[in-house]
Amino acid sequence: MEIARTIAAAREQVAAARRAGRTVGFVPTMGFLHEGHLSLVSAARRETDFVAVSIFVNPTQFGPNEDYARYPRNEAADLEMCASAGVDLVFIPDVDAMYPAGEITTVHVDELTTTLCGPCRPGHFDGVTTVVTKLFNIVQPDRAYFGKKDYQQFVVLRRMARDLDMPIDVIGCPLVREPDGLAMSSRNALLTPDDRRRARSLHQALCAARDAIATGERNAVALVTAMHRVLERAAPEHIDYVSVADPDTLQGVPRIDGPVLLALAVRIGDTRLIDNMVVDPTGPPA
Ligand code: PAF
């Protein structure tokens, strides 16, 4: 496994793979890797010949009062996990390598970023789309893999690649859960034992809405109320949003008459957690 810390070194490694006729799969991450990331690497390994992972905690996607400084980091453990997962290249730039000139260019995706996490995290998605564009330009993969735990991020990046004619397949991979249902996230490491227990309420709330849909509930307000009720039992510090939305446009829907995205963002202790579930009332149970 090669480790590249500069853009030039990363480009060189990918170019060598390309010269050897290999297709390139890419898993962009912010490190502190877990089973969710490894499932993206496995998908990339199955579908492409050369797998690159980037590890970069991108400062531009964190707001001034968010958790950039306390975001968990463990490079040595990440490298071990990448090596055992069969990753070919790990790209670990530092902030100066990625933003040497205090860039003034950003990539903005409209509409899809005006809902769900968008209003709660001003500037967040511009930070994500800009850094992912830069990473795509550096690695130039054939396929890039993102977890659907960040469902909105996946939809935004898929649209960005399409609108900007990036020759990259943006693949969304299923969210991976802990045995008690908590969605895997690097931020889970920031939870105290009490927070961790209360964090189960996110998945429980989604399950309550899914079960209500299965027994015939079609009114979005009733579903939002049911999810709030479950969340509030865990006394969260703040509920940013609970939404029943169209899985493609991410806009709220009044009634369920096809596949629907149940999504929520909640602060437990000092940690903001998100979770979601796509439920199709006409299909098999989620
Ligand atoms: O999902 C993440 O880890 C980040 O938002 C990403 C896509 C690596 C961009 O920094």
PDB file of C-alpha atoms and ligand atoms in Angstrom:
ATOM      1  CA  MET A   1       0.000   0.000   0.000  1.00  0.00           C
ATOM      2  CA  GLU A   2       1.351   3.415  -0.998  1.00  0.00           C
ATOM      3  CA  ILE A   3       0.896   6.535   1.116  1.00  0.00           C
ATOM      4  CA  ALA A   4       0.863   9.904  -0.641  1.00  0.00           C
ATOM      5  CA  ARG A   5       0.994  13.145   1.339  1.00  0.00           C
ATOM      6  CA  THR A   6       1.243  15.515  -1.603  1.00  0.00           C
ATOM      7  CA  ILE A   7      -1.025  16.053  -4.573  1.00  0.00           C
ATOM      8  CA  ALA A   8       1.864  15.307  -6.951  1.00  0.00           C
ATOM      9  CA  ALA A   9       2.600  11.964  -5.250  1.00  0.00           C
ATOM     10  CA  ALA A  10      -1.063  10.947  -5.359  1.00  0.00           C
ATOM     11  CA  ARG A  11      -1.323  11.850  -9.046  1.00  0.00           C
ATOM     12  CA  GLU A  12       1.833   9.831  -9.796  1.00  0.00           C
ATOM     13  CA  GLN A  13       0.485   6.687  -8.120  1.00  0.00           C
ATOM     14  CA  VAL A  14      -2.854   6.917  -9.910  1.00  0.00           C
ATOM     15  CA  ALA A  15      -1.127   7.604 -13.244  1.00  0.00           C
ATOM     16  CA  ALA A  16       0.977   4.452 -12.818  1.00  0.00           C
ATOM     17  CA  ALA A  17      -2.176   2.408 -12.148  1.00  0.00           C
ATOM     18  CA  ARG A  18      -3.814   3.921 -15.231  1.00  0.00           C
ATOM     19  CA  ARG A  19      -0.757   3.123 -17.389  1.00  0.00           C
ATOM     20  CA  ALA A  20      -1.125  -0.484 -16.238  1.00  0.00           C
ATOM     21  CA  GLY A  21      -4.706  -0.387 -17.553  1.00  0.00           C
ATOM     22  CA  ARG A  22      -6.335  -0.478 -14.119  1.00  0.00           C
ATOM     23  CA  THR A  23      -9.670   1.154 -13.311  1.00  0.00           C
ATOM     24  CA  VAL A  24      -9.664   3.427 -10.263  1.00  0.00           C
ATOM     25  CA  GLY A  25     -12.109   3.337  -7.353  1.00  0.00           C
ATOM     26  CA  PHE A  26     -12.052   6.141  -4.794  1.00  0.00           C
ATOM     27  CA  VAL A  27     -13.305   6.364  -1.200  1.00  0.00           C
ATOM     28  CA  PRO A  28     -13.011   9.933   0.165  1.00  0.00           C
ATOM     29  CA  THR A  29     -13.060   9.983   3.990  1.00  0.00           C
ATOM     30  CA  MET A  30     -12.239  12.173   6.961  1.00  0.00           C
ATOM     31  CA  GLY A  31     -10.538   9.241   8.686  1.00  0.00           C
ATOM     32  CA  PHE A  32     -11.244   7.560  12.025  1.00  0.00           C
ATOM     33  CA  LEU A  33     -12.355   4.676   9.867  1.00  0.00           C
ATOM     34  CA  HIS A  34     -14.987   2.137  10.876  1.00  0.00           C
ATOM     35  CA  GLU A  35     -16.953  -0.739   9.336  1.00  0.00           C
ATOM     36  CA  GLY A  36     -19.024   1.730   7.314  1.00  0.00           C
ATOM     37  CA  HIS A  37     -15.912   3.000   5.521  1.00  0.00           C
ATOM     38  CA  LEU A  38     -14.650  -0.555   5.062  1.00  0.00           C
ATOM     39  CA  SER A  39     -17.900  -1.472   3.304  1.00  0.00           C
ATOM     40  CA  LEU A  40     -17.148   1.324   0.797  1.00  0.00           C
ATOM     41  CA  VAL A  41     -13.631  -0.028   0.306  1.00  0.00           C
ATOM     42  CA  SER A  42     -15.052  -3.541  -0.250  1.00  0.00           C
ATOM     43  CA  ALA A  43     -17.438  -2.216  -2.899  1.00  0.00           C
ATOM     44  CA  ALA A  44     -14.550  -0.375  -4.580  1.00  0.00           C
ATOM     45  CA  ARG A  45     -12.399  -3.536  -4.468  1.00  0.00           C
ATOM     46  CA  ARG A  46     -15.168  -5.602  -6.075  1.00  0.00           C
ATOM     47  CA  GLU A  47     -15.849  -3.106  -8.844  1.00  0.00           C
ATOM     48  CA  THR A  48     -12.470  -1.534  -9.676  1.00  0.00           C
ATOM     49  CA  ASP A  49      -8.816  -2.642  -9.963  1.00  0.00           C
ATOM     50  CA  PHE A  50      -7.036   0.065  -7.950  1.00  0.00           C
ATOM     51  CA  VAL A  51      -8.526   1.487  -4.749  1.00  0.00           C
ATOM     52  CA  ALA A  52      -7.578   4.907  -3.400  1.00  0.00           C
ATOM     53  CA  VAL A  53      -8.758   6.213  -0.025  1.00  0.00           C
ATOM     54  CA  SER A  54      -8.298   9.829   1.028  1.00  0.00           C
ATOM     55  CA  ILE A  55      -8.084  10.870   4.668  1.00  0.00           C
ATOM     56  CA  PHE A  56      -8.586  14.595   5.139  1.00  0.00           C
ATOM     57  CA  VAL A  57     -10.558  16.376   7.846  1.00  0.00           C
ATOM     58  CA  ASN A  58     -11.729  19.209   5.646  1.00  0.00           C
ATOM     59  CA  PRO A  59     -11.902  22.470   7.625  1.00  0.00           C
ATOM     60  CA  THR A  60     -14.086  24.270   5.086  1.00  0.00           C
ATOM     61  CA  GLN A  61     -17.097  22.036   5.709  1.00  0.00           C
ATOM     62  CA  PHE A  62     -17.218  22.827   9.442  1.00  0.00           C
ATOM     63  CA  GLY A  63     -18.949  25.947  10.744  1.00  0.00           C
ATOM     64  CA  PRO A  64     -17.161  28.213  13.271  1.00  0.00           C
ATOM     65  CA  ASN A  65     -19.031  26.599  16.205  1.00  0.00           C
ATOM     66  CA  GLU A  66     -18.773  23.043  14.951  1.00  0.00           C
ATOM     67  CA  ASP A  67     -16.497  20.182  15.934  1.00  0.00           C
ATOM     68  CA  TYR A  68     -13.495  20.543  13.562  1.00  0.00           C
ATOM     69  CA  ALA A  69     -10.974  20.672  16.422  1.00  0.00           C
ATOM     70  CA  ARG A  70     -12.482  17.732  18.320  1.00  0.00           C
ATOM     71  CA  TYR A  71     -13.262  15.609  15.254  1.00  0.00           C
ATOM     72  CA  PRO A  72     -11.673  12.221  16.073  1.00  0.00           C
ATOM     73  CA  ARG A  73      -8.394  11.405  14.337  1.00  0.00           C
ATOM     74  CA  ASN A  74      -6.148   8.302  14.428  1.00  0.00           C
ATOM     75  CA  GLU A  75      -3.920   8.041  11.392  1.00  0.00           C
ATOM     76  CA  ALA A  76      -2.004   4.952  12.523  1.00  0.00           C
ATOM     77  CA  ALA A  77      -5.190   2.923  13.076  1.00  0.00           C
ATOM     78  CA  ASP A  78      -6.637   4.186   9.770  1.00  0.00           C
ATOM     79  CA  LEU A  79      -3.537   3.075   7.870  1.00  0.00           C
ATOM     80  CA  GLU A  80      -3.664  -0.375   9.460  1.00  0.00           C
ATOM     81  CA  MET A  81      -7.320  -0.760   8.506  1.00  0.00           C
ATOM     82  CA  CYS A  82      -6.636   0.363   4.947  1.00  0.00           C
ATOM     83  CA  ALA A  83      -3.714  -2.060   4.623  1.00  0.00           C
ATOM     84  CA  SER A  84      -5.772  -5.025   5.830  1.00  0.00           C
ATOM     85  CA  ALA A  85      -8.681  -4.021   3.588  1.00  0.00           C
ATOM     86  CA  GLY A  86      -6.442  -4.191   0.512  1.00  0.00           C
ATOM     87  CA  VAL A  87      -6.352  -0.465  -0.275  1.00  0.00           C
ATOM     88  CA  ASP A  88      -3.703   0.413  -2.896  1.00  0.00           C
ATOM     89  CA  LEU A  89      -3.221   4.110  -2.155  1.00  0.00           C
ATOM     90  CA  VAL A  90      -3.955   6.307   0.838  1.00  0.00           C
ATOM     91  CA  PHE A  91      -3.857  10.032   0.130  1.00  0.00           C
ATOM     92  CA  ILE A  92      -3.328  12.048   3.332  1.00  0.00           C
ATOM     93  CA  PRO A  93      -2.823  15.699   2.458  1.00  0.00           C
ATOM     94  CA  ASP A  94      -2.556  18.400   5.103  1.00  0.00           C
ATOM     95  CA  VAL A  95      -4.553  21.630   5.048  1.00  0.00           C
ATOM     96  CA  ASP A  96      -1.723  23.565   3.349  1.00  0.00           C
ATOM     97  CA  ALA A  97      -1.491  20.998   0.584  1.00  0.00           C
ATOM     98  CA  MET A  98      -5.216  21.209  -0.114  1.00  0.00           C
ATOM     99  CA  TYR A  99      -5.673  24.967   0.369  1.00  0.00           C
ATOM    100  CA  PRO A 100      -2.252  26.528  -0.287  1.00  0.00           C
ATOM    101  CA  ALA A 101      -3.570  29.879  -1.481  1.00  0.00           C
ATOM    102  CA  GLY A 102      -6.650  30.340   0.739  1.00  0.00           C
ATOM    103  CA  GLU A 103      -8.806  29.514  -2.292  1.00  0.00           C
ATOM    104  CA  ILE A 104     -11.608  31.853  -3.371  1.00  0.00           C
ATOM    105  CA  THR A 105     -13.312  29.367  -5.706  1.00  0.00           C
ATOM    106  CA  THR A 106     -16.162  27.215  -4.459  1.00  0.00           C
ATOM    107  CA  VAL A 107     -18.534  24.688  -5.995  1.00  0.00           C
ATOM    108  CA  HIS A 108     -22.173  25.229  -5.040  1.00  0.00           C
ATOM    109  CA  VAL A 109     -25.097  22.884  -5.652  1.00  0.00           C
ATOM    110  CA  ASP A 110     -28.405  24.678  -5.292  1.00  0.00           C
ATOM    111  CA  GLU A 111     -31.869  23.373  -4.254  1.00  0.00           C
ATOM    112  CA  LEU A 112     -30.688  20.035  -2.830  1.00  0.00           C
ATOM    113  CA  THR A 113     -28.680  21.949  -0.225  1.00  0.00           C
ATOM    114  CA  THR A 114     -31.543  24.226   0.889  1.00  0.00           C
ATOM    115  CA  THR A 115     -33.274  21.527   2.920  1.00  0.00           C
ATOM    116  CA  LEU A 116     -32.474  19.043   5.769  1.00  0.00           C
ATOM    117  CA  CYS A 117     -28.890  19.743   6.987  1.00  0.00           C
ATOM    118  CA  GLY A 118     -28.440  22.752   4.655  1.00  0.00           C
ATOM    119  CA  PRO A 119     -30.161  25.445   6.757  1.00  0.00           C
ATOM    120  CA  CYS A 120     -28.683  24.049  10.022  1.00  0.00           C
ATOM    121  CA  ARG A 121     -25.116  24.049   8.674  1.00  0.00           C
ATOM    122  CA  PRO A 122     -24.622  27.162   6.508  1.00  0.00           C
ATOM    123  CA  GLY A 123     -21.704  26.681   4.107  1.00  0.00           C
ATOM    124  CA  HIS A 124     -21.301  22.997   4.946  1.00  0.00           C
ATOM    125  CA  PHE A 125     -22.280  21.600   1.564  1.00  0.00           C
ATOM    126  CA  ASP A 126     -20.190  24.180  -0.320  1.00  0.00           C
ATOM    127  CA  GLY A 127     -17.230  22.925   1.722  1.00  0.00           C
ATOM    128  CA  VAL A 128     -18.072  19.321   0.825  1.00  0.00           C
ATOM    129  CA  THR A 129     -18.698  19.888  -2.890  1.00  0.00           C
ATOM    130  CA  THR A 130     -15.570  22.021  -3.231  1.00  0.00           C
ATOM    131  CA  VAL A 131     -13.242  19.576  -1.484  1.00  0.00           C
ATOM    132  CA  VAL A 132     -14.730  16.576  -3.293  1.00  0.00           C
ATOM    133  CA  THR A 133     -14.277  18.374  -6.630  1.00  0.00           C
ATOM    134  CA  LYS A 134     -10.629  18.963  -5.712  1.00  0.00           C
ATOM    135  CA  LEU A 135     -10.193  15.332  -4.647  1.00  0.00           C
ATOM    136  CA  PHE A 136     -11.885  14.125  -7.843  1.00  0.00           C
ATOM    137  CA  ASN A 137      -9.530  16.310  -9.892  1.00  0.00           C
ATOM    138  CA  ILE A 138      -6.521  14.913  -8.068  1.00  0.00           C
ATOM    139  CA  VAL A 139      -7.478  11.213  -8.109  1.00  0.00           C
ATOM    140  CA  GLN A 140      -9.599  11.207 -11.299  1.00  0.00           C
ATOM    141  CA  PRO A 141     -11.380   7.989 -10.357  1.00  0.00           C
ATOM    142  CA  ASP A 142     -13.790   5.989 -12.510  1.00  0.00           C
ATOM    143  CA  ARG A 143     -16.041   5.360  -9.539  1.00  0.00           C
ATOM    144  CA  ALA A 144     -16.365   7.097  -6.160  1.00  0.00           C
ATOM    145  CA  TYR A 145     -18.107   5.567  -3.149  1.00  0.00           C
ATOM    146  CA  PHE A 146     -20.091   7.377  -0.444  1.00  0.00           C
ATOM    147  CA  GLY A 147     -22.111   6.025   2.471  1.00  0.00           C
ATOM    148  CA  LYS A 148     -25.829   6.714   2.545  1.00  0.00           C
ATOM    149  CA  LYS A 149     -25.649   7.596   6.232  1.00  0.00           C
ATOM    150  CA  ASP A 150     -24.907  11.030   4.764  1.00  0.00           C
ATOM    151  CA  TYR A 151     -27.824  10.594   2.375  1.00  0.00           C
ATOM    152  CA  GLN A 152     -28.086  14.275   1.465  1.00  0.00           C
ATOM    153  CA  GLN A 153     -24.342  14.495   0.830  1.00  0.00           C
ATOM    154  CA  PHE A 154     -24.584  11.524  -1.551  1.00  0.00           C
ATOM    155  CA  VAL A 155     -27.521  13.058  -3.480  1.00  0.00           C
ATOM    156  CA  VAL A 156     -25.748  16.434  -3.677  1.00  0.00           C
ATOM    157  CA  LEU A 157     -22.476  14.900  -4.923  1.00  0.00           C
ATOM    158  CA  ARG A 158     -24.254  12.688  -7.462  1.00  0.00           C
ATOM    159  CA  ARG A 159     -25.980  15.775  -8.859  1.00  0.00           C
ATOM    160  CA  MET A 160     -22.744  17.793  -8.833  1.00  0.00           C
ATOM    161  CA  ALA A 161     -20.955  15.134 -10.899  1.00  0.00           C
ATOM    162  CA  ARG A 162     -23.855  15.024 -13.336  1.00  0.00           C
ATOM    163  CA  ASP A 163     -24.263  18.802 -13.703  1.00  0.00           C
ATOM    164  CA  LEU A 164     -20.522  19.416 -14.104  1.00  0.00           C
ATOM    165  CA  ASP A 165     -20.005  16.501 -16.537  1.00  0.00           C
ATOM    166  CA  MET A 166     -17.517  14.782 -14.263  1.00  0.00           C
ATOM    167  CA  PRO A 167     -16.784  11.380 -15.849  1.00  0.00           C
ATOM    168  CA  ILE A 168     -17.196   9.617 -12.511  1.00  0.00           C
ATOM    169  CA  ASP A 169     -19.871   7.207 -11.290  1.00  0.00           C
ATOM    170  CA  VAL A 170     -20.927   8.413  -7.845  1.00  0.00           C
ATOM    171  CA  ILE A 171     -22.075   5.316  -5.976  1.00  0.00           C
ATOM    172  CA  GLY A 172     -24.168   5.364  -2.778  1.00  0.00           C
ATOM    173  CA  CYS A 173     -23.576   2.401  -0.476  1.00  0.00           C
ATOM    174  CA  PRO A 174     -25.929   1.191   2.277  1.00  0.00           C
ATOM    175  CA  LEU A 175     -25.612   2.683   5.737  1.00  0.00           C
ATOM    176  CA  VAL A 176     -23.972   0.300   8.254  1.00  0.00           C
ATOM    177  CA  ARG A 177     -25.392   0.021  11.796  1.00  0.00           C
ATOM    178  CA  GLU A 178     -24.101  -1.085  15.186  1.00  0.00           C
ATOM    179  CA  PRO A 179     -25.909  -4.161  16.600  1.00  0.00           C
ATOM    180  CA  ASP A 180     -28.279  -1.869  18.567  1.00  0.00           C
ATOM    181  CA  GLY A 181     -29.179   0.103  15.450  1.00  0.00           C
ATOM    182  CA  LEU A 182     -27.000   3.208  15.878  1.00  0.00           C
ATOM    183  CA  ALA A 183     -25.690   4.295  12.466  1.00  0.00           C
ATOM    184  CA  MET A 184     -21.904   3.935  12.341  1.00  0.00           C
ATOM    185  CA  SER A 185     -20.164   7.293  12.359  1.00  0.00           C
ATOM    186  CA  SER A 186     -16.718   8.534  13.344  1.00  0.00           C
ATOM    187  CA  ARG A 187     -18.530  11.010  15.612  1.00  0.00           C
ATOM    188  CA  ASN A 188     -19.911   8.138  17.742  1.00  0.00           C
ATOM    189  CA  ALA A 189     -16.475   8.115  19.414  1.00  0.00           C
ATOM    190  CA  LEU A 190     -17.331  11.527  20.906  1.00  0.00           C
ATOM    191  CA  LEU A 191     -20.390  10.198  22.786  1.00  0.00           C
ATOM    192  CA  THR A 192     -20.240   9.657  26.544  1.00  0.00           C
ATOM    193  CA  PRO A 193     -21.742   6.338  27.760  1.00  0.00           C
ATOM    194  CA  ASP A 194     -24.984   8.165  28.595  1.00  0.00           C
ATOM    195  CA  ASP A 195     -25.020   9.920  25.190  1.00  0.00           C
ATOM    196  CA  ARG A 196     -24.350   6.592  23.500  1.00  0.00           C
ATOM    197  CA  ARG A 197     -27.383   5.020  25.195  1.00  0.00           C
ATOM    198  CA  ARG A 198     -29.595   7.981  24.259  1.00  0.00           C
ATOM    199  CA  ALA A 199     -28.275   7.951  20.677  1.00  0.00           C
ATOM    200  CA  ARG A 200     -30.189   4.730  20.020  1.00  0.00           C
ATOM    201  CA  SER A 201     -33.307   6.891  19.865  1.00  0.00           C
ATOM    202  CA  LEU A 202     -32.442   8.063  16.334  1.00  0.00           C
ATOM    203  CA  HIS A 203     -32.822   4.609  14.831  1.00  0.00           C
ATOM    204  CA  GLN A 204     -35.767   3.840  17.118  1.00  0.00           C
ATOM    205  CA  ALA A 205     -37.569   6.952  15.840  1.00  0.00           C
ATOM    206  CA  LEU A 206     -37.004   5.927  12.216  1.00  0.00           C
ATOM    207  CA  CYS A 207     -38.251   2.400  12.980  1.00  0.00           C
ATOM    208  CA  ALA A 208     -41.388   3.815  14.619  1.00  0.00           C
ATOM    209  CA  ALA A 209     -42.163   5.804  11.447  1.00  0.00           C
ATOM    210  CA  ARG A 210     -41.347   2.836   9.210  1.00  0.00           C
ATOM    211  CA  ASP A 211     -43.679   0.611  11.252  1.00  0.00           C
ATOM    212  CA  ALA A 212     -46.435   3.235  11.135  1.00  0.00           C
ATOM    213  CA  ILE A 213     -46.106   3.375   7.337  1.00  0.00           C
ATOM    214  CA  ALA A 214     -46.276  -0.445   7.230  1.00  0.00           C
ATOM    215  CA  THR A 215     -49.569  -0.351   9.124  1.00  0.00           C
ATOM    216  CA  GLY A 216     -51.071   2.214   6.755  1.00  0.00           C
ATOM    217  CA  GLU A 217     -50.107   5.692   8.039  1.00  0.00           C
ATOM    218  CA  ARG A 218     -49.697   7.993   5.026  1.00  0.00           C
ATOM    219  CA  ASN A 219     -49.747  11.425   6.652  1.00  0.00           C
ATOM    220  CA  ALA A 220     -46.285  13.005   6.938  1.00  0.00           C
ATOM    221  CA  VAL A 221     -47.225  15.225   9.919  1.00  0.00           C
ATOM    222  CA  ALA A 222     -48.341  12.145  11.865  1.00  0.00           C
ATOM    223  CA  LEU A 223     -45.030  10.427  11.062  1.00  0.00           C
ATOM    224  CA  VAL A 224     -42.966  13.450  12.075  1.00  0.00           C
ATOM    225  CA  THR A 225     -44.929  13.628  15.342  1.00  0.00           C
ATOM    226  CA  ALA A 226     -44.318   9.923  15.994  1.00  0.00           C
ATOM    227  CA  MET A 227     -40.556  10.342  15.409  1.00  0.00           C
ATOM    228  CA  HIS A 228     -40.416  13.434  17.663  1.00  0.00           C
ATOM    229  CA  ARG A 229     -42.169  11.477  20.429  1.00  0.00           C
ATOM    230  CA  VAL A 230     -39.532   8.713  20.359  1.00  0.00           C
ATOM    231  CA  LEU A 231     -36.637  11.190  20.193  1.00  0.00           C
ATOM    232  CA  GLU A 232     -37.949  13.318  23.051  1.00  0.00           C
ATOM    233  CA  ARG A 233     -38.057  10.299  25.382  1.00  0.00           C
ATOM    234  CA  ALA A 234     -34.231  10.302  25.153  1.00  0.00           C
ATOM    235  CA  ALA A 235     -34.061  13.989  26.171  1.00  0.00           C
ATOM    236  CA  PRO A 236     -31.803  15.162  23.323  1.00  0.00           C
ATOM    237  CA  GLU A 237     -30.071  18.521  23.758  1.00  0.00           C
ATOM    238  CA  HIS A 238     -31.563  19.700  20.456  1.00  0.00           C
ATOM    239  CA  ILE A 239     -33.564  18.332  17.546  1.00  0.00           C
ATOM    240  CA  ASP A 240     -32.355  20.104  14.369  1.00  0.00           C
ATOM    241  CA  TYR A 241     -34.986  18.524  12.134  1.00  0.00           C
ATOM    242  CA  VAL A 242     -37.196  15.520  11.568  1.00  0.00           C
ATOM    243  CA  SER A 243     -38.305  15.182   7.972  1.00  0.00           C
ATOM    244  CA  VAL A 244     -40.375  13.071   5.637  1.00  0.00           C
ATOM    245  CA  ALA A 245     -39.051  13.931   2.197  1.00  0.00           C
ATOM    246  CA  ASP A 246     -38.839  12.909  -1.417  1.00  0.00           C
ATOM    247  CA  PRO A 247     -35.681  10.737  -1.751  1.00  0.00           C
ATOM    248  CA  ASP A 248     -34.618  12.493  -4.975  1.00  0.00           C
ATOM    249  CA  THR A 249     -35.511  16.172  -4.446  1.00  0.00           C
ATOM    250  CA  LEU A 250     -35.137  16.038  -0.615  1.00  0.00           C
ATOM    251  CA  GLN A 251     -38.156  18.362  -0.318  1.00  0.00           C
ATOM    252  CA  GLY A 252     -40.743  17.557   2.367  1.00  0.00           C
ATOM    253  CA  VAL A 253     -43.840  15.678   1.222  1.00  0.00           C
ATOM    254  CA  PRO A 254     -47.310  15.967   2.808  1.00  0.00           C
ATOM    255  CA  ARG A 255     -48.367  12.374   2.055  1.00  0.00           C
ATOM    256  CA  ILE A 256     -46.642   9.066   1.439  1.00  0.00           C
ATOM    257  CA  ASP A 257     -47.564   7.735  -1.979  1.00  0.00           C
ATOM    258  CA  GLY A 258     -44.239   6.195  -3.020  1.00  0.00           C
ATOM    259  CA  PRO A 259     -40.695   5.772  -1.652  1.00  0.00           C
ATOM    260  CA  VAL A 260     -39.951   8.308   1.036  1.00  0.00           C
ATOM    261  CA  LEU A 261     -36.856   9.487   2.911  1.00  0.00           C
ATOM    262  CA  LEU A 262     -37.210   9.619   6.702  1.00  0.00           C
ATOM    263  CA  ALA A 263     -34.353  11.802   7.940  1.00  0.00           C
ATOM    264  CA  LEU A 264     -33.360  13.400  11.209  1.00  0.00           C
ATOM    265  CA  ALA A 265     -30.550  15.322  12.870  1.00  0.00           C
ATOM    266  CA  VAL A 266     -30.261  15.489  16.637  1.00  0.00           C
ATOM    267  CA  ARG A 267     -27.713  16.814  19.102  1.00  0.00           C
ATOM    268  CA  ILE A 268     -26.979  14.370  21.917  1.00  0.00           C
ATOM    269  CA  GLY A 269     -24.610  15.874  24.475  1.00  0.00           C
ATOM    270  CA  ASP A 270     -22.149  17.916  22.377  1.00  0.00           C
ATOM    271  CA  THR A 271     -22.407  15.691  19.338  1.00  0.00           C
ATOM    272  CA  ARG A 272     -24.630  16.196  16.311  1.00  0.00           C
ATOM    273  CA  LEU A 273     -25.863  12.901  14.862  1.00  0.00           C
ATOM    274  CA  ILE A 274     -27.819  12.219  11.682  1.00  0.00           C
ATOM    275  CA  ASP A 275     -29.680   9.152  10.505  1.00  0.00           C
ATOM    276  CA  ASN A 276     -32.122   8.224   7.783  1.00  0.00           C
ATOM    277  CA  MET A 277     -34.115   5.427   6.205  1.00  0.00           C
ATOM    278  CA  VAL A 278     -35.718   5.164   2.777  1.00  0.00           C
ATOM    279  CA  VAL A 279     -39.073   3.415   3.063  1.00  0.00           C
ATOM    280  CA  ASP A 280     -41.116   2.216   0.118  1.00  0.00           C
ATOM    281  CA  PRO A 281     -44.688   1.463   1.214  1.00  0.00           C
ATOM    282  CA  THR A 282     -45.205  -0.537  -1.982  1.00  0.00           C
ATOM    283  CA  GLY A 283     -41.982  -2.574  -1.674  1.00  0.00           C
ATOM    284  CA  PRO A 284     -40.509  -5.134   0.766  1.00  0.00           C
ATOM    285  CA  PRO A 285     -39.953  -3.937   4.403  1.00  0.00           C
ATOM    286  CA  ALA A 286     -36.793  -1.795   4.999  1.00  0.00           C
TER     287      ALA A 286
HETATM  288  O1  PAF B   1     -18.329  12.157   4.317  1.00  0.00           O
HETATM  289  C1  PAF B   1     -17.199  12.607   4.579  1.00  0.00           C
HETATM  290  O2  PAF B   1     -16.395  11.973   5.263  1.00  0.00           O
HETATM  291  C2  PAF B   1     -16.794  13.974   4.036  1.00  0.00           C
HETATM  292  O3  PAF B   1     -17.873  14.834   3.994  1.00  0.00           O
HETATM  293  C3  PAF B   1     -16.089  13.896   2.652  1.00  0.00           C
HETATM  294  C4  PAF B   1     -17.025  13.354   1.589  1.00  0.00           C
HETATM  295  C5  PAF B   1     -14.859  13.016   2.753  1.00  0.00           C
HETATM  296  C6  PAF B   1     -15.653  15.296   2.224  1.00  0.00           C
HETATM  297  O4  PAF B   1     -14.775  15.863   3.137  1.00  0.00           O
END
